[in-house]
């Protein structure tokens, strides 16, 4: 329990200090400018050290040469806040629920750094938001990060995708870039100093040029299958690594 309390204390202090610094920085340097999200994601990428997780990042070169895109990622738990910040690319903002703004410290940081808050409860507004974000991608030179499952999976595997992110990409005429994070459910324990390795991998972009809005569901299903297969592959790779390490340790103990 000592390890848990120490980590919670350090993480809380880290988030509070980072938020206060971000608020001051953004207030004097263009509040809500898209560049701020990338800047402070670099800071929050340090949370992996506090939680005892090693993040193995792959495929970041797949974003090179793509000025604007819609990035999609699996959404597992609160630990996404630890595993994904290092994957975010410059001038990329995320879409989040409007209610996030009321979360102490994090909500205010989320808003002032330029992320986009949407009202998911109002479907007519949500449809209008898709068009507005698609327009903003070009007018403000943005990329957008979306969790297409719409909610945390909490160990239930990759949930079905909603079509909003895909309609947004088709409307804007920009590629979809899938990002997958190996399974973290029941694998990160704040009472353990070492929580092993998590693999975060950016896959090759999927072009949307020439697609129609009516094809959003087909595109969503294609991406879902691709990401589900890749997550299973990463999980198997990590399991094999662990098995090899355990076997080596067993042989050393016997010797």
PDB file of C-alpha atoms in Angstrom:
ATOM      1  CA  UNK A   1       0.000   0.000   0.000  1.00  0.00           C
ATOM      2  CA  UNK A   2       2.951   2.323   0.618  1.00  0.00           C
ATOM      3  CA  UNK A   3       3.823   2.263  -3.089  1.00  0.00           C
ATOM      4  CA  UNK A   4       0.210   3.119  -4.008  1.00  0.00           C
ATOM      5  CA  UNK A   5       0.037   6.134  -1.678  1.00  0.00           C
ATOM      6  CA  UNK A   6       3.413   7.456  -2.805  1.00  0.00           C
ATOM      7  CA  UNK A   7       2.412   7.228  -6.444  1.00  0.00           C
ATOM      8  CA  UNK A   8      -0.961   8.889  -5.898  1.00  0.00           C
ATOM      9  CA  UNK A   9       0.716  11.719  -4.007  1.00  0.00           C
ATOM     10  CA  UNK A  10       3.412  12.242  -6.647  1.00  0.00           C
ATOM     11  CA  UNK A  11       0.919  12.006  -9.538  1.00  0.00           C
ATOM     12  CA  UNK A  12      -1.461  14.457  -7.846  1.00  0.00           C
ATOM     13  CA  UNK A  13       1.309  16.988  -7.234  1.00  0.00           C
ATOM     14  CA  UNK A  14       2.575  16.514 -10.791  1.00  0.00           C
ATOM     15  CA  UNK A  15      -0.869  17.122 -12.304  1.00  0.00           C
ATOM     16  CA  UNK A  16      -1.580  20.167 -10.118  1.00  0.00           C
ATOM     17  CA  UNK A  17       1.791  21.783 -10.842  1.00  0.00           C
ATOM     18  CA  UNK A  18       1.589  20.997 -14.563  1.00  0.00           C
ATOM     19  CA  UNK A  19      -1.951  22.386 -14.754  1.00  0.00           C
ATOM     20  CA  UNK A  20      -1.025  25.616 -12.988  1.00  0.00           C
ATOM     21  CA  UNK A  21       1.997  26.081 -15.248  1.00  0.00           C
ATOM     22  CA  UNK A  22      -0.135  25.344 -18.312  1.00  0.00           C
ATOM     23  CA  UNK A  23      -2.818  27.823 -17.281  1.00  0.00           C
ATOM     24  CA  UNK A  24      -0.247  30.586 -16.821  1.00  0.00           C
ATOM     25  CA  UNK A  25       1.612  29.685 -20.011  1.00  0.00           C
ATOM     26  CA  UNK A  26      -1.527  29.510 -22.164  1.00  0.00           C
ATOM     27  CA  UNK A  27      -3.006  32.715 -20.744  1.00  0.00           C
ATOM     28  CA  UNK A  28       0.035  34.706 -21.856  1.00  0.00           C
ATOM     29  CA  UNK A  29       0.727  32.732 -25.025  1.00  0.00           C
ATOM     30  CA  UNK A  30      -2.452  32.383 -27.117  1.00  0.00           C
ATOM     31  CA  UNK A  31      -5.019  30.473 -25.046  1.00  0.00           C
ATOM     32  CA  UNK A  32      -6.475  27.439 -26.855  1.00  0.00           C
ATOM     33  CA  UNK A  33      -3.852  27.467 -29.626  1.00  0.00           C
ATOM     34  CA  UNK A  34      -3.533  23.929 -31.088  1.00  0.00           C
ATOM     35  CA  UNK A  35       0.206  23.798 -30.395  1.00  0.00           C
ATOM     36  CA  UNK A  36      -0.410  23.652 -26.632  1.00  0.00           C
ATOM     37  CA  UNK A  37      -1.838  20.116 -26.627  1.00  0.00           C
ATOM     38  CA  UNK A  38       1.379  18.655 -28.064  1.00  0.00           C
ATOM     39  CA  UNK A  39       3.528  20.702 -25.685  1.00  0.00           C
ATOM     40  CA  UNK A  40       1.807  19.521 -22.538  1.00  0.00           C
ATOM     41  CA  UNK A  41       1.391  15.951 -23.774  1.00  0.00           C
ATOM     42  CA  UNK A  42       5.208  15.845 -23.719  1.00  0.00           C
ATOM     43  CA  UNK A  43       4.992  16.738 -20.031  1.00  0.00           C
ATOM     44  CA  UNK A  44       2.297  14.178 -19.261  1.00  0.00           C
ATOM     45  CA  UNK A  45       4.289  11.527 -21.072  1.00  0.00           C
ATOM     46  CA  UNK A  46       6.430  11.491 -17.920  1.00  0.00           C
ATOM     47  CA  UNK A  47       3.571   9.880 -15.982  1.00  0.00           C
ATOM     48  CA  UNK A  48       4.793   6.513 -17.250  1.00  0.00           C
ATOM     49  CA  UNK A  49       7.762   6.862 -14.920  1.00  0.00           C
ATOM     50  CA  UNK A  50       5.505   7.578 -11.947  1.00  0.00           C
ATOM     51  CA  UNK A  51       3.306   4.545 -12.654  1.00  0.00           C
ATOM     52  CA  UNK A  52       6.225   2.207 -13.315  1.00  0.00           C
ATOM     53  CA  UNK A  53       5.243   1.506 -16.934  1.00  0.00           C
ATOM     54  CA  UNK A  54       7.601   1.407 -19.888  1.00  0.00           C
ATOM     55  CA  UNK A  55       5.917   2.633 -23.073  1.00  0.00           C
ATOM     56  CA  UNK A  56       7.388   1.177 -26.250  1.00  0.00           C
ATOM     57  CA  UNK A  57       6.404   3.519 -29.074  1.00  0.00           C
ATOM     58  CA  UNK A  58       6.297   2.328 -32.661  1.00  0.00           C
ATOM     59  CA  UNK A  59       5.270   3.601 -36.070  1.00  0.00           C
ATOM     60  CA  UNK A  60       5.480   7.346 -35.430  1.00  0.00           C
ATOM     61  CA  UNK A  61       7.040   7.700 -38.883  1.00  0.00           C
ATOM     62  CA  UNK A  62       3.627   6.808 -40.326  1.00  0.00           C
ATOM     63  CA  UNK A  63       2.488  10.351 -39.526  1.00  0.00           C
ATOM     64  CA  UNK A  64       5.249  11.984 -41.555  1.00  0.00           C
ATOM     65  CA  UNK A  65       4.114  13.806 -44.665  1.00  0.00           C
ATOM     66  CA  UNK A  66       0.514  13.932 -43.441  1.00  0.00           C
ATOM     67  CA  UNK A  67      -0.388  17.563 -42.671  1.00  0.00           C
ATOM     68  CA  UNK A  68      -3.863  16.755 -41.307  1.00  0.00           C
ATOM     69  CA  UNK A  69      -5.522  13.533 -40.184  1.00  0.00           C
ATOM     70  CA  UNK A  70      -8.065  11.975 -37.862  1.00  0.00           C
ATOM     71  CA  UNK A  71      -6.227   9.756 -35.380  1.00  0.00           C
ATOM     72  CA  UNK A  72      -8.259   6.996 -33.760  1.00  0.00           C
ATOM     73  CA  UNK A  73      -7.228   4.924 -30.747  1.00  0.00           C
ATOM     74  CA  UNK A  74      -8.607   2.249 -28.440  1.00  0.00           C
ATOM     75  CA  UNK A  75      -9.940   3.640 -25.152  1.00  0.00           C
ATOM     76  CA  UNK A  76      -9.294   1.313 -22.218  1.00  0.00           C
ATOM     77  CA  UNK A  77      -9.168   3.107 -18.874  1.00  0.00           C
ATOM     78  CA  UNK A  78      -7.839   6.088 -16.955  1.00  0.00           C
ATOM     79  CA  UNK A  79      -4.373   4.710 -17.729  1.00  0.00           C
ATOM     80  CA  UNK A  80      -4.805   5.926 -21.324  1.00  0.00           C
ATOM     81  CA  UNK A  81      -3.672   9.192 -19.770  1.00  0.00           C
ATOM     82  CA  UNK A  82      -0.327   7.435 -19.197  1.00  0.00           C
ATOM     83  CA  UNK A  83       0.007   5.348 -22.362  1.00  0.00           C
ATOM     84  CA  UNK A  84      -1.088   7.687 -25.171  1.00  0.00           C
ATOM     85  CA  UNK A  85       0.340  11.232 -24.669  1.00  0.00           C
ATOM     86  CA  UNK A  86       3.646  10.359 -26.345  1.00  0.00           C
ATOM     87  CA  UNK A  87       1.814   9.282 -29.510  1.00  0.00           C
ATOM     88  CA  UNK A  88       0.076  12.628 -30.074  1.00  0.00           C
ATOM     89  CA  UNK A  89       1.486  14.568 -33.030  1.00  0.00           C
ATOM     90  CA  UNK A  90       2.014  18.366 -33.317  1.00  0.00           C
ATOM     91  CA  UNK A  91      -1.098  20.495 -33.910  1.00  0.00           C
ATOM     92  CA  UNK A  92      -3.357  17.607 -32.916  1.00  0.00           C
ATOM     93  CA  UNK A  93      -6.285  18.257 -30.590  1.00  0.00           C
ATOM     94  CA  UNK A  94      -8.680  15.726 -29.115  1.00  0.00           C
ATOM     95  CA  UNK A  95     -12.456  15.552 -28.916  1.00  0.00           C
ATOM     96  CA  UNK A  96     -13.944  15.143 -25.456  1.00  0.00           C
ATOM     97  CA  UNK A  97     -17.254  15.299 -23.643  1.00  0.00           C
ATOM     98  CA  UNK A  98     -18.391  18.766 -22.613  1.00  0.00           C
ATOM     99  CA  UNK A  99     -18.627  17.572 -19.002  1.00  0.00           C
ATOM    100  CA  UNK A 100     -14.836  17.102 -18.860  1.00  0.00           C
ATOM    101  CA  UNK A 101     -14.418  20.803 -18.190  1.00  0.00           C
ATOM    102  CA  UNK A 102     -15.802  20.317 -14.665  1.00  0.00           C
ATOM    103  CA  UNK A 103     -13.097  17.848 -13.618  1.00  0.00           C
ATOM    104  CA  UNK A 104     -10.806  19.745 -11.198  1.00  0.00           C
ATOM    105  CA  UNK A 105      -7.462  20.717 -12.743  1.00  0.00           C
ATOM    106  CA  UNK A 106      -7.644  18.312 -15.708  1.00  0.00           C
ATOM    107  CA  UNK A 107     -10.833  19.815 -17.143  1.00  0.00           C
ATOM    108  CA  UNK A 108      -9.465  23.356 -17.129  1.00  0.00           C
ATOM    109  CA  UNK A 109      -6.183  22.168 -18.633  1.00  0.00           C
ATOM    110  CA  UNK A 110      -8.072  20.226 -21.313  1.00  0.00           C
ATOM    111  CA  UNK A 111     -10.015  23.331 -22.342  1.00  0.00           C
ATOM    112  CA  UNK A 112      -7.287  25.979 -22.270  1.00  0.00           C
ATOM    113  CA  UNK A 113      -4.814  23.904 -24.276  1.00  0.00           C
ATOM    114  CA  UNK A 114      -7.214  23.914 -27.223  1.00  0.00           C
ATOM    115  CA  UNK A 115      -9.002  20.571 -27.190  1.00  0.00           C
ATOM    116  CA  UNK A 116     -12.577  20.469 -28.507  1.00  0.00           C
ATOM    117  CA  UNK A 117     -15.513  19.851 -26.183  1.00  0.00           C
ATOM    118  CA  UNK A 118     -18.684  18.396 -27.682  1.00  0.00           C
ATOM    119  CA  UNK A 119     -22.199  17.772 -26.410  1.00  0.00           C
ATOM    120  CA  UNK A 120     -22.760  14.054 -27.027  1.00  0.00           C
ATOM    121  CA  UNK A 121     -26.217  14.098 -25.487  1.00  0.00           C
ATOM    122  CA  UNK A 122     -27.584  16.410 -28.164  1.00  0.00           C
ATOM    123  CA  UNK A 123     -27.486  14.432 -31.427  1.00  0.00           C
ATOM    124  CA  UNK A 124     -28.395  17.379 -33.656  1.00  0.00           C
ATOM    125  CA  UNK A 125     -25.545  19.406 -32.168  1.00  0.00           C
ATOM    126  CA  UNK A 126     -23.211  16.425 -32.500  1.00  0.00           C
ATOM    127  CA  UNK A 127     -23.939  16.169 -36.237  1.00  0.00           C
ATOM    128  CA  UNK A 128     -23.266  19.890 -36.640  1.00  0.00           C
ATOM    129  CA  UNK A 129     -20.052  19.482 -34.639  1.00  0.00           C
ATOM    130  CA  UNK A 130     -18.779  16.890 -37.130  1.00  0.00           C
ATOM    131  CA  UNK A 131     -19.128  19.440 -39.933  1.00  0.00           C
ATOM    132  CA  UNK A 132     -17.542  22.213 -37.834  1.00  0.00           C
ATOM    133  CA  UNK A 133     -14.560  20.062 -36.879  1.00  0.00           C
ATOM    134  CA  UNK A 134     -14.125  18.901 -40.476  1.00  0.00           C
ATOM    135  CA  UNK A 135     -14.007  22.556 -41.555  1.00  0.00           C
ATOM    136  CA  UNK A 136     -11.624  23.469 -38.709  1.00  0.00           C
ATOM    137  CA  UNK A 137      -9.172  20.744 -39.732  1.00  0.00           C
ATOM    138  CA  UNK A 138      -8.315  22.825 -42.792  1.00  0.00           C
ATOM    139  CA  UNK A 139      -9.090  26.382 -41.657  1.00  0.00           C
ATOM    140  CA  UNK A 140      -7.025  25.988 -38.463  1.00  0.00           C
ATOM    141  CA  UNK A 141      -4.535  23.442 -39.839  1.00  0.00           C
ATOM    142  CA  UNK A 142      -5.473  20.758 -37.296  1.00  0.00           C
ATOM    143  CA  UNK A 143      -5.432  17.051 -36.814  1.00  0.00           C
ATOM    144  CA  UNK A 144      -7.949  15.465 -34.452  1.00  0.00           C
ATOM    145  CA  UNK A 145      -7.573  12.585 -31.983  1.00  0.00           C
ATOM    146  CA  UNK A 146     -10.756  10.570 -31.366  1.00  0.00           C
ATOM    147  CA  UNK A 147     -11.669   7.495 -29.312  1.00  0.00           C
ATOM    148  CA  UNK A 148     -14.270   5.946 -31.662  1.00  0.00           C
ATOM    149  CA  UNK A 149     -15.547   3.491 -29.025  1.00  0.00           C
ATOM    150  CA  UNK A 150     -17.034   6.503 -27.244  1.00  0.00           C
ATOM    151  CA  UNK A 151     -16.365   5.084 -23.776  1.00  0.00           C
ATOM    152  CA  UNK A 152     -13.704   3.168 -21.863  1.00  0.00           C
ATOM    153  CA  UNK A 153     -13.741  -0.551 -22.578  1.00  0.00           C
ATOM    154  CA  UNK A 154     -12.623  -1.557 -19.040  1.00  0.00           C
ATOM    155  CA  UNK A 155     -11.473  -5.014 -20.018  1.00  0.00           C
ATOM    156  CA  UNK A 156     -14.280  -5.789 -22.468  1.00  0.00           C
ATOM    157  CA  UNK A 157     -12.028  -5.793 -25.494  1.00  0.00           C
ATOM    158  CA  UNK A 158     -12.310  -3.367 -28.401  1.00  0.00           C
ATOM    159  CA  UNK A 159     -15.887  -2.084 -28.320  1.00  0.00           C
ATOM    160  CA  UNK A 160     -17.888  -1.318 -31.507  1.00  0.00           C
ATOM    161  CA  UNK A 161     -16.962   1.967 -33.171  1.00  0.00           C
ATOM    162  CA  UNK A 162     -19.285   4.931 -33.559  1.00  0.00           C
ATOM    163  CA  UNK A 163     -19.124   6.516 -37.007  1.00  0.00           C
ATOM    164  CA  UNK A 164     -18.518  10.158 -36.061  1.00  0.00           C
ATOM    165  CA  UNK A 165     -14.730  10.091 -36.471  1.00  0.00           C
ATOM    166  CA  UNK A 166     -15.031   8.398 -39.856  1.00  0.00           C
ATOM    167  CA  UNK A 167     -17.673  10.786 -41.172  1.00  0.00           C
ATOM    168  CA  UNK A 168     -15.432  13.613 -39.981  1.00  0.00           C
ATOM    169  CA  UNK A 169     -12.430  12.251 -41.903  1.00  0.00           C
ATOM    170  CA  UNK A 170     -14.502  11.657 -45.053  1.00  0.00           C
ATOM    171  CA  UNK A 171     -16.027  15.133 -44.856  1.00  0.00           C
ATOM    172  CA  UNK A 172     -12.599  16.734 -44.413  1.00  0.00           C
ATOM    173  CA  UNK A 173     -10.977  14.463 -47.005  1.00  0.00           C
ATOM    174  CA  UNK A 174      -8.142  13.516 -44.653  1.00  0.00           C
ATOM    175  CA  UNK A 175      -6.757  10.066 -43.799  1.00  0.00           C
ATOM    176  CA  UNK A 176      -7.630   7.986 -40.768  1.00  0.00           C
ATOM    177  CA  UNK A 177      -4.525   7.011 -38.759  1.00  0.00           C
ATOM    178  CA  UNK A 178      -5.169   4.141 -36.321  1.00  0.00           C
ATOM    179  CA  UNK A 179      -3.188   4.027 -33.077  1.00  0.00           C
ATOM    180  CA  UNK A 180      -3.334   0.903 -30.934  1.00  0.00           C
ATOM    181  CA  UNK A 181      -2.286   0.375 -27.327  1.00  0.00           C
ATOM    182  CA  UNK A 182      -1.669  -3.140 -26.028  1.00  0.00           C
ATOM    183  CA  UNK A 183      -4.079  -4.306 -23.341  1.00  0.00           C
ATOM    184  CA  UNK A 184      -3.574  -2.651 -19.962  1.00  0.00           C
ATOM    185  CA  UNK A 185      -6.592  -4.107 -18.117  1.00  0.00           C
ATOM    186  CA  UNK A 186      -5.447  -5.840 -14.911  1.00  0.00           C
ATOM    187  CA  UNK A 187      -1.818  -5.325 -15.965  1.00  0.00           C
ATOM    188  CA  UNK A 188      -1.070  -2.020 -14.238  1.00  0.00           C
ATOM    189  CA  UNK A 189      -1.047  -2.180 -10.449  1.00  0.00           C
ATOM    190  CA  UNK A 190       0.012   0.989  -8.654  1.00  0.00           C
ATOM    191  CA  UNK A 191       1.109  -1.154  -5.706  1.00  0.00           C
ATOM    192  CA  UNK A 192       3.862  -2.655  -7.896  1.00  0.00           C
ATOM    193  CA  UNK A 193       7.027  -0.696  -8.617  1.00  0.00           C
ATOM    194  CA  UNK A 194       7.488  -2.354 -12.012  1.00  0.00           C
ATOM    195  CA  UNK A 195       4.401  -2.638 -14.221  1.00  0.00           C
ATOM    196  CA  UNK A 196       6.182  -3.943 -17.277  1.00  0.00           C
ATOM    197  CA  UNK A 197       5.893  -2.798 -20.884  1.00  0.00           C
ATOM    198  CA  UNK A 198       2.978  -1.419 -22.876  1.00  0.00           C
ATOM    199  CA  UNK A 199       3.308  -1.160 -26.649  1.00  0.00           C
ATOM    200  CA  UNK A 200       1.803   1.854 -28.425  1.00  0.00           C
ATOM    201  CA  UNK A 201       1.853   1.548 -32.207  1.00  0.00           C
ATOM    202  CA  UNK A 202       0.762   3.933 -34.951  1.00  0.00           C
ATOM    203  CA  UNK A 203      -0.448   2.083 -38.031  1.00  0.00           C
ATOM    204  CA  UNK A 204      -0.281   3.158 -41.655  1.00  0.00           C
ATOM    205  CA  UNK A 205      -2.780   5.858 -42.698  1.00  0.00           C
ATOM    206  CA  UNK A 206      -6.008   4.836 -44.404  1.00  0.00           C
ATOM    207  CA  UNK A 207      -7.019   7.225 -47.169  1.00  0.00           C
ATOM    208  CA  UNK A 208     -10.588   8.528 -47.369  1.00  0.00           C
ATOM    209  CA  UNK A 209     -10.320  10.365 -50.688  1.00  0.00           C
ATOM    210  CA  UNK A 210     -13.303   9.531 -52.874  1.00  0.00           C
ATOM    211  CA  UNK A 211     -15.350   7.980 -50.074  1.00  0.00           C
ATOM    212  CA  UNK A 212     -18.916   9.108 -49.370  1.00  0.00           C
ATOM    213  CA  UNK A 213     -20.497   9.732 -45.988  1.00  0.00           C
ATOM    214  CA  UNK A 214     -22.634   6.616 -46.502  1.00  0.00           C
ATOM    215  CA  UNK A 215     -19.435   4.548 -46.416  1.00  0.00           C
ATOM    216  CA  UNK A 216     -18.510   5.683 -42.885  1.00  0.00           C
ATOM    217  CA  UNK A 217     -19.862   2.518 -41.286  1.00  0.00           C
ATOM    218  CA  UNK A 218     -17.913   0.301 -43.688  1.00  0.00           C
ATOM    219  CA  UNK A 219     -14.751   2.296 -42.970  1.00  0.00           C
ATOM    220  CA  UNK A 220     -15.360   2.039 -39.211  1.00  0.00           C
ATOM    221  CA  UNK A 221     -15.696  -1.746 -39.417  1.00  0.00           C
ATOM    222  CA  UNK A 222     -12.549  -2.023 -41.535  1.00  0.00           C
ATOM    223  CA  UNK A 223     -10.565  -0.015 -38.971  1.00  0.00           C
ATOM    224  CA  UNK A 224     -12.075  -1.940 -36.054  1.00  0.00           C
ATOM    225  CA  UNK A 225     -10.954  -5.284 -37.497  1.00  0.00           C
ATOM    226  CA  UNK A 226      -7.503  -3.937 -38.304  1.00  0.00           C
ATOM    227  CA  UNK A 227      -7.026  -2.558 -34.792  1.00  0.00           C
ATOM    228  CA  UNK A 228      -8.455  -5.623 -33.033  1.00  0.00           C
ATOM    229  CA  UNK A 229      -6.037  -7.870 -34.934  1.00  0.00           C
ATOM    230  CA  UNK A 230      -3.078  -5.609 -34.117  1.00  0.00           C
ATOM    231  CA  UNK A 231      -3.971  -5.426 -30.399  1.00  0.00           C
ATOM    232  CA  UNK A 232      -4.126  -9.227 -30.248  1.00  0.00           C
ATOM    233  CA  UNK A 233      -0.745  -9.394 -31.980  1.00  0.00           C
ATOM    234  CA  UNK A 234       0.837  -6.952 -29.510  1.00  0.00           C
ATOM    235  CA  UNK A 235      -0.659  -8.792 -26.526  1.00  0.00           C
ATOM    236  CA  UNK A 236       0.735 -12.095 -27.819  1.00  0.00           C
ATOM    237  CA  UNK A 237       4.160 -10.527 -28.314  1.00  0.00           C
ATOM    238  CA  UNK A 238       4.245  -9.213 -24.746  1.00  0.00           C
ATOM    239  CA  UNK A 239       3.013 -12.552 -23.374  1.00  0.00           C
ATOM    240  CA  UNK A 240       5.797 -14.390 -25.228  1.00  0.00           C
ATOM    241  CA  UNK A 241       8.380 -11.944 -23.892  1.00  0.00           C
ATOM    242  CA  UNK A 242       7.151 -12.463 -20.341  1.00  0.00           C
ATOM    243  CA  UNK A 243       7.180 -16.227 -20.779  1.00  0.00           C
ATOM    244  CA  UNK A 244      10.777 -16.107 -22.012  1.00  0.00           C
ATOM    245  CA  UNK A 245      11.869 -13.917 -19.076  1.00  0.00           C
ATOM    246  CA  UNK A 246      10.089 -16.158 -16.569  1.00  0.00           C
ATOM    247  CA  UNK A 247      11.745 -19.227 -18.093  1.00  0.00           C
ATOM    248  CA  UNK A 248      15.191 -17.611 -17.964  1.00  0.00           C
ATOM    249  CA  UNK A 249      14.667 -16.606 -14.319  1.00  0.00           C
ATOM    250  CA  UNK A 250      13.533 -20.141 -13.500  1.00  0.00           C
ATOM    251  CA  UNK A 251      16.679 -21.622 -15.060  1.00  0.00           C
ATOM    252  CA  UNK A 252      18.877 -19.157 -13.164  1.00  0.00           C
ATOM    253  CA  UNK A 253      17.210 -20.077  -9.875  1.00  0.00           C
ATOM    254  CA  UNK A 254      17.721 -23.769 -10.577  1.00  0.00           C
ATOM    255  CA  UNK A 255      21.380 -23.140 -11.345  1.00  0.00           C
TER     256      UNK A 255
END
